[in-house]
mmCIF file of C-alpha atoms (C1' of nucleotides) in Angstrom:
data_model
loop_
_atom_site.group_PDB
_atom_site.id
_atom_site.type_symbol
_atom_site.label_atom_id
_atom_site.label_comp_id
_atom_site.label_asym_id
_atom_site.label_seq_id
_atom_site.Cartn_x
_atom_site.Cartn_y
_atom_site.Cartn_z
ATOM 1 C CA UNK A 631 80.717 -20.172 35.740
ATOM 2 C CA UNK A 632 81.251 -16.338 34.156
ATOM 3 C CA UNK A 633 79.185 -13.724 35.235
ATOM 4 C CA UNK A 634 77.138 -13.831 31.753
ATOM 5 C CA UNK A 635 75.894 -17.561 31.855
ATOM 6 C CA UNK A 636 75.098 -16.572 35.765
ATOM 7 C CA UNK A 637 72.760 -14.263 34.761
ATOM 8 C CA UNK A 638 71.515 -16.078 31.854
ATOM 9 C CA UNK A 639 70.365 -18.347 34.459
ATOM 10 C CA UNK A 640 69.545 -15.910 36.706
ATOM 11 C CA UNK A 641 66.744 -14.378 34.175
ATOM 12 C CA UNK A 642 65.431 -17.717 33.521
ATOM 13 C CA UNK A 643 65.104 -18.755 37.293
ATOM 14 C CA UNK A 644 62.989 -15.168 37.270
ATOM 15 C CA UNK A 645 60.551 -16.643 34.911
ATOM 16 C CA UNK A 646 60.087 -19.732 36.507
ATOM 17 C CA UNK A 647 59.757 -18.114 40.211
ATOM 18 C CA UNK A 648 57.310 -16.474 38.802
ATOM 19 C CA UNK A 649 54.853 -19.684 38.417
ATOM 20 C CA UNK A 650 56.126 -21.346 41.897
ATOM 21 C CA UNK A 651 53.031 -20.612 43.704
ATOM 22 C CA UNK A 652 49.672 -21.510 43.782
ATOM 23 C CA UNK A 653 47.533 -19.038 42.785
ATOM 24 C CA UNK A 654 49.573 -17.715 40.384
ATOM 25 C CA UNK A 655 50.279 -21.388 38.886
ATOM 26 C CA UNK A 656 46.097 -21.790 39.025
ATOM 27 C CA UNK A 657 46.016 -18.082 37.471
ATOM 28 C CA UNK A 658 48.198 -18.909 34.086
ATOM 29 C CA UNK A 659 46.101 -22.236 33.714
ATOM 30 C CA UNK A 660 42.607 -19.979 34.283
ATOM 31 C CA UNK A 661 43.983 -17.070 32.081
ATOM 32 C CA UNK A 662 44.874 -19.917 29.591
ATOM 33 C CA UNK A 663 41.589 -20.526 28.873
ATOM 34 C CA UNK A 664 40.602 -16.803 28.388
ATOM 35 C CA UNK A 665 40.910 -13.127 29.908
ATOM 36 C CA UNK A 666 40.170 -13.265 33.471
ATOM 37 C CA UNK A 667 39.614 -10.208 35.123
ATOM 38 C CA UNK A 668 40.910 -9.726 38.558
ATOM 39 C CA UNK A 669 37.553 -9.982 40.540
ATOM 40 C CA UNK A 670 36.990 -13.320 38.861
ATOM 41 C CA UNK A 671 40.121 -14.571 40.004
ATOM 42 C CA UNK A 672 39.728 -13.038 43.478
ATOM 43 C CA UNK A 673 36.546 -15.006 43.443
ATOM 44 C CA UNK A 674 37.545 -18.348 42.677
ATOM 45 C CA UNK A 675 40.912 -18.036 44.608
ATOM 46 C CA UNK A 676 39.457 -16.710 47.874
ATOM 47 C CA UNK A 677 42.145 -14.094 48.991
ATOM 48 C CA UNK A 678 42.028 -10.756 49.469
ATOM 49 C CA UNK A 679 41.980 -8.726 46.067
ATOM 50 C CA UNK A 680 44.837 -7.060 47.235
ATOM 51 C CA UNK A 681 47.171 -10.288 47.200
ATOM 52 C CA UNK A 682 45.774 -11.145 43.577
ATOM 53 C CA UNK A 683 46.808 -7.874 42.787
ATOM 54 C CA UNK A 684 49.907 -8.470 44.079
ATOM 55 C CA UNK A 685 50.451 -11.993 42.471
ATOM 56 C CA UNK A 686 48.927 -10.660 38.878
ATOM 57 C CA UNK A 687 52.192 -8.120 39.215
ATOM 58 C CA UNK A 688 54.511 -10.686 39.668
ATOM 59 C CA UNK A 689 53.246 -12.801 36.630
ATOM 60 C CA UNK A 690 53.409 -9.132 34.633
ATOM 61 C CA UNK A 691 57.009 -8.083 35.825
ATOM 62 C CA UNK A 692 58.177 -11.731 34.566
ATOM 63 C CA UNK A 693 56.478 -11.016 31.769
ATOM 64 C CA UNK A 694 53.983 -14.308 31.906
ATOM 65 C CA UNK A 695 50.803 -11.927 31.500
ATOM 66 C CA UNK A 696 49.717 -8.566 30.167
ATOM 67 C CA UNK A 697 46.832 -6.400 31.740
ATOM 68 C CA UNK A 698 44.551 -4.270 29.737
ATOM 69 C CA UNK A 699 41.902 -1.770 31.848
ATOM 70 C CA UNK A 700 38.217 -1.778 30.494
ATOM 71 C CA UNK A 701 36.049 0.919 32.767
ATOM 72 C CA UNK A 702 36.171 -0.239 36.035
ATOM 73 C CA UNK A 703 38.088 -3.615 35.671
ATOM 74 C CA UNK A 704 41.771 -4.953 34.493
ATOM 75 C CA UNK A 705 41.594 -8.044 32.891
ATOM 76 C CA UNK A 706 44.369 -10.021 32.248
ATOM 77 C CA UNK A 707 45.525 -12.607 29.346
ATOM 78 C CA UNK A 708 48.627 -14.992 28.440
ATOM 79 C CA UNK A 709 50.876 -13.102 27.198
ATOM 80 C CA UNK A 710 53.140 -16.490 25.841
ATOM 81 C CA UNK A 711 51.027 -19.351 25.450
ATOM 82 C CA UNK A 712 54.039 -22.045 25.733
ATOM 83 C CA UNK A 713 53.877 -21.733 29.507
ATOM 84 C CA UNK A 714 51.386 -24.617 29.624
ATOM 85 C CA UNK A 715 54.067 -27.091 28.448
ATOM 86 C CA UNK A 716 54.835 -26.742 31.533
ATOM 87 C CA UNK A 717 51.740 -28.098 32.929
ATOM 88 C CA UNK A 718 52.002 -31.594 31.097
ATOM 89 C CA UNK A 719 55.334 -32.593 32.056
ATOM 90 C CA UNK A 720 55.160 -31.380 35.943
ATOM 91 C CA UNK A 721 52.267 -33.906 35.689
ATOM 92 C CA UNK A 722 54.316 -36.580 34.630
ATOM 93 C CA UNK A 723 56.866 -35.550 37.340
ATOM 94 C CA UNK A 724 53.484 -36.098 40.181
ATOM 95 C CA UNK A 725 52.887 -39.044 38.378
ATOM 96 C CA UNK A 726 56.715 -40.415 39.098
ATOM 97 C CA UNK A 727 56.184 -39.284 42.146
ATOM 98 C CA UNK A 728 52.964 -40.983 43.181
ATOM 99 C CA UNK A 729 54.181 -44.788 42.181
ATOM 100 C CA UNK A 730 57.705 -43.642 44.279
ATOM 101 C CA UNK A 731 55.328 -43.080 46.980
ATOM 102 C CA UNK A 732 53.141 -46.495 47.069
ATOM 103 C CA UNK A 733 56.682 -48.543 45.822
ATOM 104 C CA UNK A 734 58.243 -47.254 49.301
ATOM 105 C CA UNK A 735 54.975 -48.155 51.128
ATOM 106 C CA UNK A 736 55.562 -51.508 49.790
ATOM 107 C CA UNK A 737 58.782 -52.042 50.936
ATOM 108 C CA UNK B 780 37.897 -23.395 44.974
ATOM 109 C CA UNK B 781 37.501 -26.844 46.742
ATOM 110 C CA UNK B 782 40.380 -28.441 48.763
ATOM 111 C CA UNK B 783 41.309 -30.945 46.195
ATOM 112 C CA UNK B 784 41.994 -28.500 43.447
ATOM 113 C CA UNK B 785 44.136 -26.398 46.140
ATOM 114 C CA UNK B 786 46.071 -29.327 46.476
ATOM 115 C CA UNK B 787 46.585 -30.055 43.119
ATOM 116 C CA UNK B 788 48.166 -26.592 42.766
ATOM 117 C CA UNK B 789 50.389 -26.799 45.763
ATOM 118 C CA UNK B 790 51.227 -30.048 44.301
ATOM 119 C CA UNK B 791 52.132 -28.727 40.777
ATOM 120 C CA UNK B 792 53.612 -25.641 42.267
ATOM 121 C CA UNK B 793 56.034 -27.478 44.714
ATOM 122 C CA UNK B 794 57.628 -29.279 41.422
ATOM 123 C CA UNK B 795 58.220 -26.153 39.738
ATOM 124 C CA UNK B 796 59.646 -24.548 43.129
ATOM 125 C CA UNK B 797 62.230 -26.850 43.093
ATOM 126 C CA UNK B 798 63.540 -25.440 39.550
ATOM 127 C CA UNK B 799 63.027 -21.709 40.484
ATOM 128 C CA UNK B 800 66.667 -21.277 41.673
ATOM 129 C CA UNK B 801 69.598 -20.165 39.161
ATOM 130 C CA UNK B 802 71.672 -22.694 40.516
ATOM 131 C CA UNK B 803 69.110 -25.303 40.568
ATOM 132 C CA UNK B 804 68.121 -24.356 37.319
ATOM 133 C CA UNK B 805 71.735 -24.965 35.985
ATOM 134 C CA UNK B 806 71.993 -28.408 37.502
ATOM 135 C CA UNK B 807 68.756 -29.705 35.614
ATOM 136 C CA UNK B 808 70.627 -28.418 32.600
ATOM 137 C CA UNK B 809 74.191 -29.478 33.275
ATOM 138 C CA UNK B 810 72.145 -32.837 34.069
ATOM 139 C CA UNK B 811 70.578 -33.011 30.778
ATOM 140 C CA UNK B 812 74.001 -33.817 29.363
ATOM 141 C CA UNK B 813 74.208 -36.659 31.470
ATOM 142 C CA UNK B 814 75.013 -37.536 35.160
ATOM 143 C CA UNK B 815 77.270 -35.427 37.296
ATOM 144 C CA UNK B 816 78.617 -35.991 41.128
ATOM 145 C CA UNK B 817 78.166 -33.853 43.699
ATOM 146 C CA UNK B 818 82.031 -32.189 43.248
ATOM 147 C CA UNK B 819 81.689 -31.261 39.590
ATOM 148 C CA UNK B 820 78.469 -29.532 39.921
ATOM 149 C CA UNK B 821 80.340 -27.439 42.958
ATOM 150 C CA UNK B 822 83.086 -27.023 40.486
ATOM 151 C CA UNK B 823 81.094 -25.592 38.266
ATOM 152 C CA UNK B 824 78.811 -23.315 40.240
ATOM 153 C CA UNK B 825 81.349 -22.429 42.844
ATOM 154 C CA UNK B 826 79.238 -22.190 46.155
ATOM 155 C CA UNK B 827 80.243 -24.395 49.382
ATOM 156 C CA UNK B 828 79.874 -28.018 48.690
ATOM 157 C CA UNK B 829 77.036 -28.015 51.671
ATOM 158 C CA UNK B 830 74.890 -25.682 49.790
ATOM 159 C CA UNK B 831 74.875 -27.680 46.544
ATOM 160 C CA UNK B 832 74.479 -30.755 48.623
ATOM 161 C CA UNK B 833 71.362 -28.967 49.627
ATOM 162 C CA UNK B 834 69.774 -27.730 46.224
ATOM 163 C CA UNK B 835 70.117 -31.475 45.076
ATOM 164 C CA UNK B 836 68.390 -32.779 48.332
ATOM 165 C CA UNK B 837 65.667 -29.754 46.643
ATOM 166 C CA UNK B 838 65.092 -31.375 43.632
ATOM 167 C CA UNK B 839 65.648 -34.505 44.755
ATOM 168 C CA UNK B 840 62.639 -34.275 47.190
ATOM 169 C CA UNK B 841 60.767 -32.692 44.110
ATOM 170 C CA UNK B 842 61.387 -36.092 42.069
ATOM 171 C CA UNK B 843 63.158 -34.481 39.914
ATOM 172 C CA UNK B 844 67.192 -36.040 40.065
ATOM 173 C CA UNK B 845 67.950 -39.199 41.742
ATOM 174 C CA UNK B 846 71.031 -39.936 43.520
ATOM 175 C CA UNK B 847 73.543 -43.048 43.223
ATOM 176 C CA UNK B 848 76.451 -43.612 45.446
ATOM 177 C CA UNK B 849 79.689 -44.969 43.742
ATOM 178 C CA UNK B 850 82.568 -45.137 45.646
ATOM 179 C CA UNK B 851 83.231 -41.951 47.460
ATOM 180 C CA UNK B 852 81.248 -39.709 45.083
ATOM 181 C CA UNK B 853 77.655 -39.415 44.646
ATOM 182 C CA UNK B 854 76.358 -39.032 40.878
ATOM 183 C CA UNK B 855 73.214 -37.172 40.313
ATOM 184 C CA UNK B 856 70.524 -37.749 37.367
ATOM 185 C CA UNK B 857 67.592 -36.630 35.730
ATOM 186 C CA UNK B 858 64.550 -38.574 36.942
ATOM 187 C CA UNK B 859 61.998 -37.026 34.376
ATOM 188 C CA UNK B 860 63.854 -35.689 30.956
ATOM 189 C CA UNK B 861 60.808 -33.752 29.937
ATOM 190 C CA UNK B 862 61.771 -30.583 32.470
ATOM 191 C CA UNK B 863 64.206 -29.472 29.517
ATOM 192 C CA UNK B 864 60.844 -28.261 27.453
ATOM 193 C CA UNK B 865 60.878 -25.350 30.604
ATOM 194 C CA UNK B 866 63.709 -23.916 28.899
ATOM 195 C CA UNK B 867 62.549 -23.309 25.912
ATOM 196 C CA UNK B 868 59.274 -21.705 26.645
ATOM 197 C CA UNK B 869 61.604 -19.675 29.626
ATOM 198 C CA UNK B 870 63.586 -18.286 26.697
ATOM 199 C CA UNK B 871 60.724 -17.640 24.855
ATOM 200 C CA UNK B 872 59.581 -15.594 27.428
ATOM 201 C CA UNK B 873 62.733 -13.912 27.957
ATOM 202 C CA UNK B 874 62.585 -12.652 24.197
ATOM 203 C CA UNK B 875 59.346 -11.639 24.106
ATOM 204 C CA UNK B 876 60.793 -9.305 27.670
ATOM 205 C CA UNK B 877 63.792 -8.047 25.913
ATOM 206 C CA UNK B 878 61.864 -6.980 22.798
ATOM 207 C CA UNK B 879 59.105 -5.135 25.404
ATOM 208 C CA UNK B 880 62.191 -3.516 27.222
ATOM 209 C CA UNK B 881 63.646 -2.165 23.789
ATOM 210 C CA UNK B 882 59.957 -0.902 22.973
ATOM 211 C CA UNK B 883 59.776 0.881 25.672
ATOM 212 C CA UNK B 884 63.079 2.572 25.720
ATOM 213 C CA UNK B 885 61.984 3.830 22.073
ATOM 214 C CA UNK B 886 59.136 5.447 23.477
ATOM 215 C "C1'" DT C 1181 29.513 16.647 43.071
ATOM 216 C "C1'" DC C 1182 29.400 12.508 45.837
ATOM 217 C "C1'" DA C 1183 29.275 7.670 46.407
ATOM 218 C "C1'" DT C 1184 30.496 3.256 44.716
ATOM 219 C "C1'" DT C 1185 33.131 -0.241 42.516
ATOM 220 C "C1'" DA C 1186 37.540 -2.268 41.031
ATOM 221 C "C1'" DC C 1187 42.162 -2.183 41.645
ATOM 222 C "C1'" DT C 1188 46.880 -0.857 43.162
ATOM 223 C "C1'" DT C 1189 50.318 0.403 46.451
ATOM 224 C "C1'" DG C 1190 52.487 1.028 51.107
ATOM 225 C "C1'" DG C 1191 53.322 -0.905 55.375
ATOM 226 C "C1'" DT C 1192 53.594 -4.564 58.885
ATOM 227 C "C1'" DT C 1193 54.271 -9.129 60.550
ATOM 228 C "C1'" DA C 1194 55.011 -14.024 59.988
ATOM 229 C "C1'" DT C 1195 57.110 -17.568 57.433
ATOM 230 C "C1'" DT C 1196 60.328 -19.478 54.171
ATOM 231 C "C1'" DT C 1197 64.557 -19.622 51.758
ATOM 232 C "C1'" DT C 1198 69.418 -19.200 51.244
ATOM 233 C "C1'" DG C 1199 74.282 -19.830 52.175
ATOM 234 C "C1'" DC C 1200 77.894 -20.565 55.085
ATOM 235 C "C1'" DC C 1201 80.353 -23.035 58.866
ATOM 236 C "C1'" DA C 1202 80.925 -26.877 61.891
ATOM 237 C "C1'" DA C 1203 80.255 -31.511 62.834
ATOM 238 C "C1'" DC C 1204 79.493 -35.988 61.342
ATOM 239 C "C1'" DA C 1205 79.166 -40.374 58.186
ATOM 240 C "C1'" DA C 1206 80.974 -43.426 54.596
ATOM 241 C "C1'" DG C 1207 84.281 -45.277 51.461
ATOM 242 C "C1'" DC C 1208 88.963 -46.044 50.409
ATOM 243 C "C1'" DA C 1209 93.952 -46.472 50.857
ATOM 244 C "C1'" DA C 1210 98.317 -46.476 53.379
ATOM 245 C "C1'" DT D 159 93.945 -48.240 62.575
ATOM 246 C "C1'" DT D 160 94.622 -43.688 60.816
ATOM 247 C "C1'" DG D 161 94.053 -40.264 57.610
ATOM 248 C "C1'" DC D 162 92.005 -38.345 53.490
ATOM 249 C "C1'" DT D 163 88.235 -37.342 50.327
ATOM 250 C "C1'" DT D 164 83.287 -36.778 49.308
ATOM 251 C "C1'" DG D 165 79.100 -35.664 50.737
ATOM 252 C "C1'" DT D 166 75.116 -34.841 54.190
ATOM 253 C "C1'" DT D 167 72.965 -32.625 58.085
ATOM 254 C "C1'" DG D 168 72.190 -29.166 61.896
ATOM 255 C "C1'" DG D 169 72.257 -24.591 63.137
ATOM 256 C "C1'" DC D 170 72.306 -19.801 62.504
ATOM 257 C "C1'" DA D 171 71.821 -15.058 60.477
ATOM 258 C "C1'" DA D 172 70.380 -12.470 56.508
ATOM 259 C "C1'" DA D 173 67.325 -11.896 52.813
ATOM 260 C "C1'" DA D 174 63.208 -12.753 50.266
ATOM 261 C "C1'" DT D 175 58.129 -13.952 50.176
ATOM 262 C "C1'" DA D 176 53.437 -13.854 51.406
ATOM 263 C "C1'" DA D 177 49.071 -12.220 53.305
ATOM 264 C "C1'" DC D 178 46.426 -8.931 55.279
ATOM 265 C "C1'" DC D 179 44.737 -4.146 56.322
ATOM 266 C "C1'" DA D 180 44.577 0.618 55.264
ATOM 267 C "C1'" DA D 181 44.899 4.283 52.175
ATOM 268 C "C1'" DG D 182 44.843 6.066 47.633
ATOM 269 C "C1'" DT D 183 43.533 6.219 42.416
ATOM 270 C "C1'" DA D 184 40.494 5.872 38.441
ATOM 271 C "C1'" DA D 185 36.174 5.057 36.076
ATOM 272 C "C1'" DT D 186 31.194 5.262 36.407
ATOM 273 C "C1'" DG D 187 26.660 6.365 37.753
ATOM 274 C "C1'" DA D 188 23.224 8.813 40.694
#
DNA sequence: TCATTACTTGGTTATTTTGCCAACAAGCAA
DNA sequence: TTGCTTGTTGGCAAAATAACCAAGTAATGA
């Protein structure tokens, strides 16, 4: 593989980090339906502000969301909506997974 | 946020975990095109055959290849062809970042 | 001006991930 | 059987991640 398609896949794998946690997967489906600002999220996460701070930078360095200051808060949005494809299909990949599951309790 | 939906999200964000590698990430591509055994994807990545052995045992566990022994080799396949709409909404992103990095620069 | 609220950033510690090597298993062929 | 190839697994060291606390910044209101 030459160095360019390395980091081809390199930038992608970036991206996709990005979303491979948690909060920050339940943050791009929250902030899909609307700004958020980060106290809301803090709230309905439940971790220090200081992580969601940390884990709303992560989604803005991969360039997943885009913050906008308003007086005293930051509130968040989408920044490219086509991440929730991603949603439907990792479904269908759970999905797979749960009849694996019961077909090897079966056996 | 209740302990169901937590779980949920761990669950969704284990599947996409399993992609957020570059070399992973190549493999569900390369596997797109069809299967592939165990000594071409080393071929074409280039690490030791023991650490490709283990990204496939990643995705594997994420339901996301399956593995079929024939012979001496062991042929890997996609188990869910939807993962291949990631990419596009990954590049997408990627755009959107290179035309925010050439903004800025112009600043 | 001073206090308060809403965030961000730095620092620390604990955990997870990664990649290699060594050792082992399984299929095949001489 | 013996040797060779293909792949998996265990173990280890290095690197990356994650979560919290503490300290600092910026906007607002008393």
């Amino acid at each position: 593989m030459d160095v360019k398609t390395k980091q081809r896949y390199e930038a992608r794998a970036r991206v996709i980090k990005a979303m491979a946690h948690p909060s920050r997967l339940f943050m791009v489906d929250e902030l899909s339906r609307g700004e958020r600002c980060v106290c809301e999220l803090r709230d309905m996460i439940g971790a220090d502000i200081s992580t969601i701070s940390k884990h709303l930078s992560v989604l803005k360095d991969a360039g997943i969301v885009e913050d906008e200051k308003r007086g005293l808060q930051v509130f968040y949005h989408l920044r490219v909506p086509c991440i929730l494809n991603f949603f439907g299909c990792v479904e269908d990949v759970l999905v797979a997974n749960a009849r694996r599951m019961s077909a090897t309790i079966r056996k």
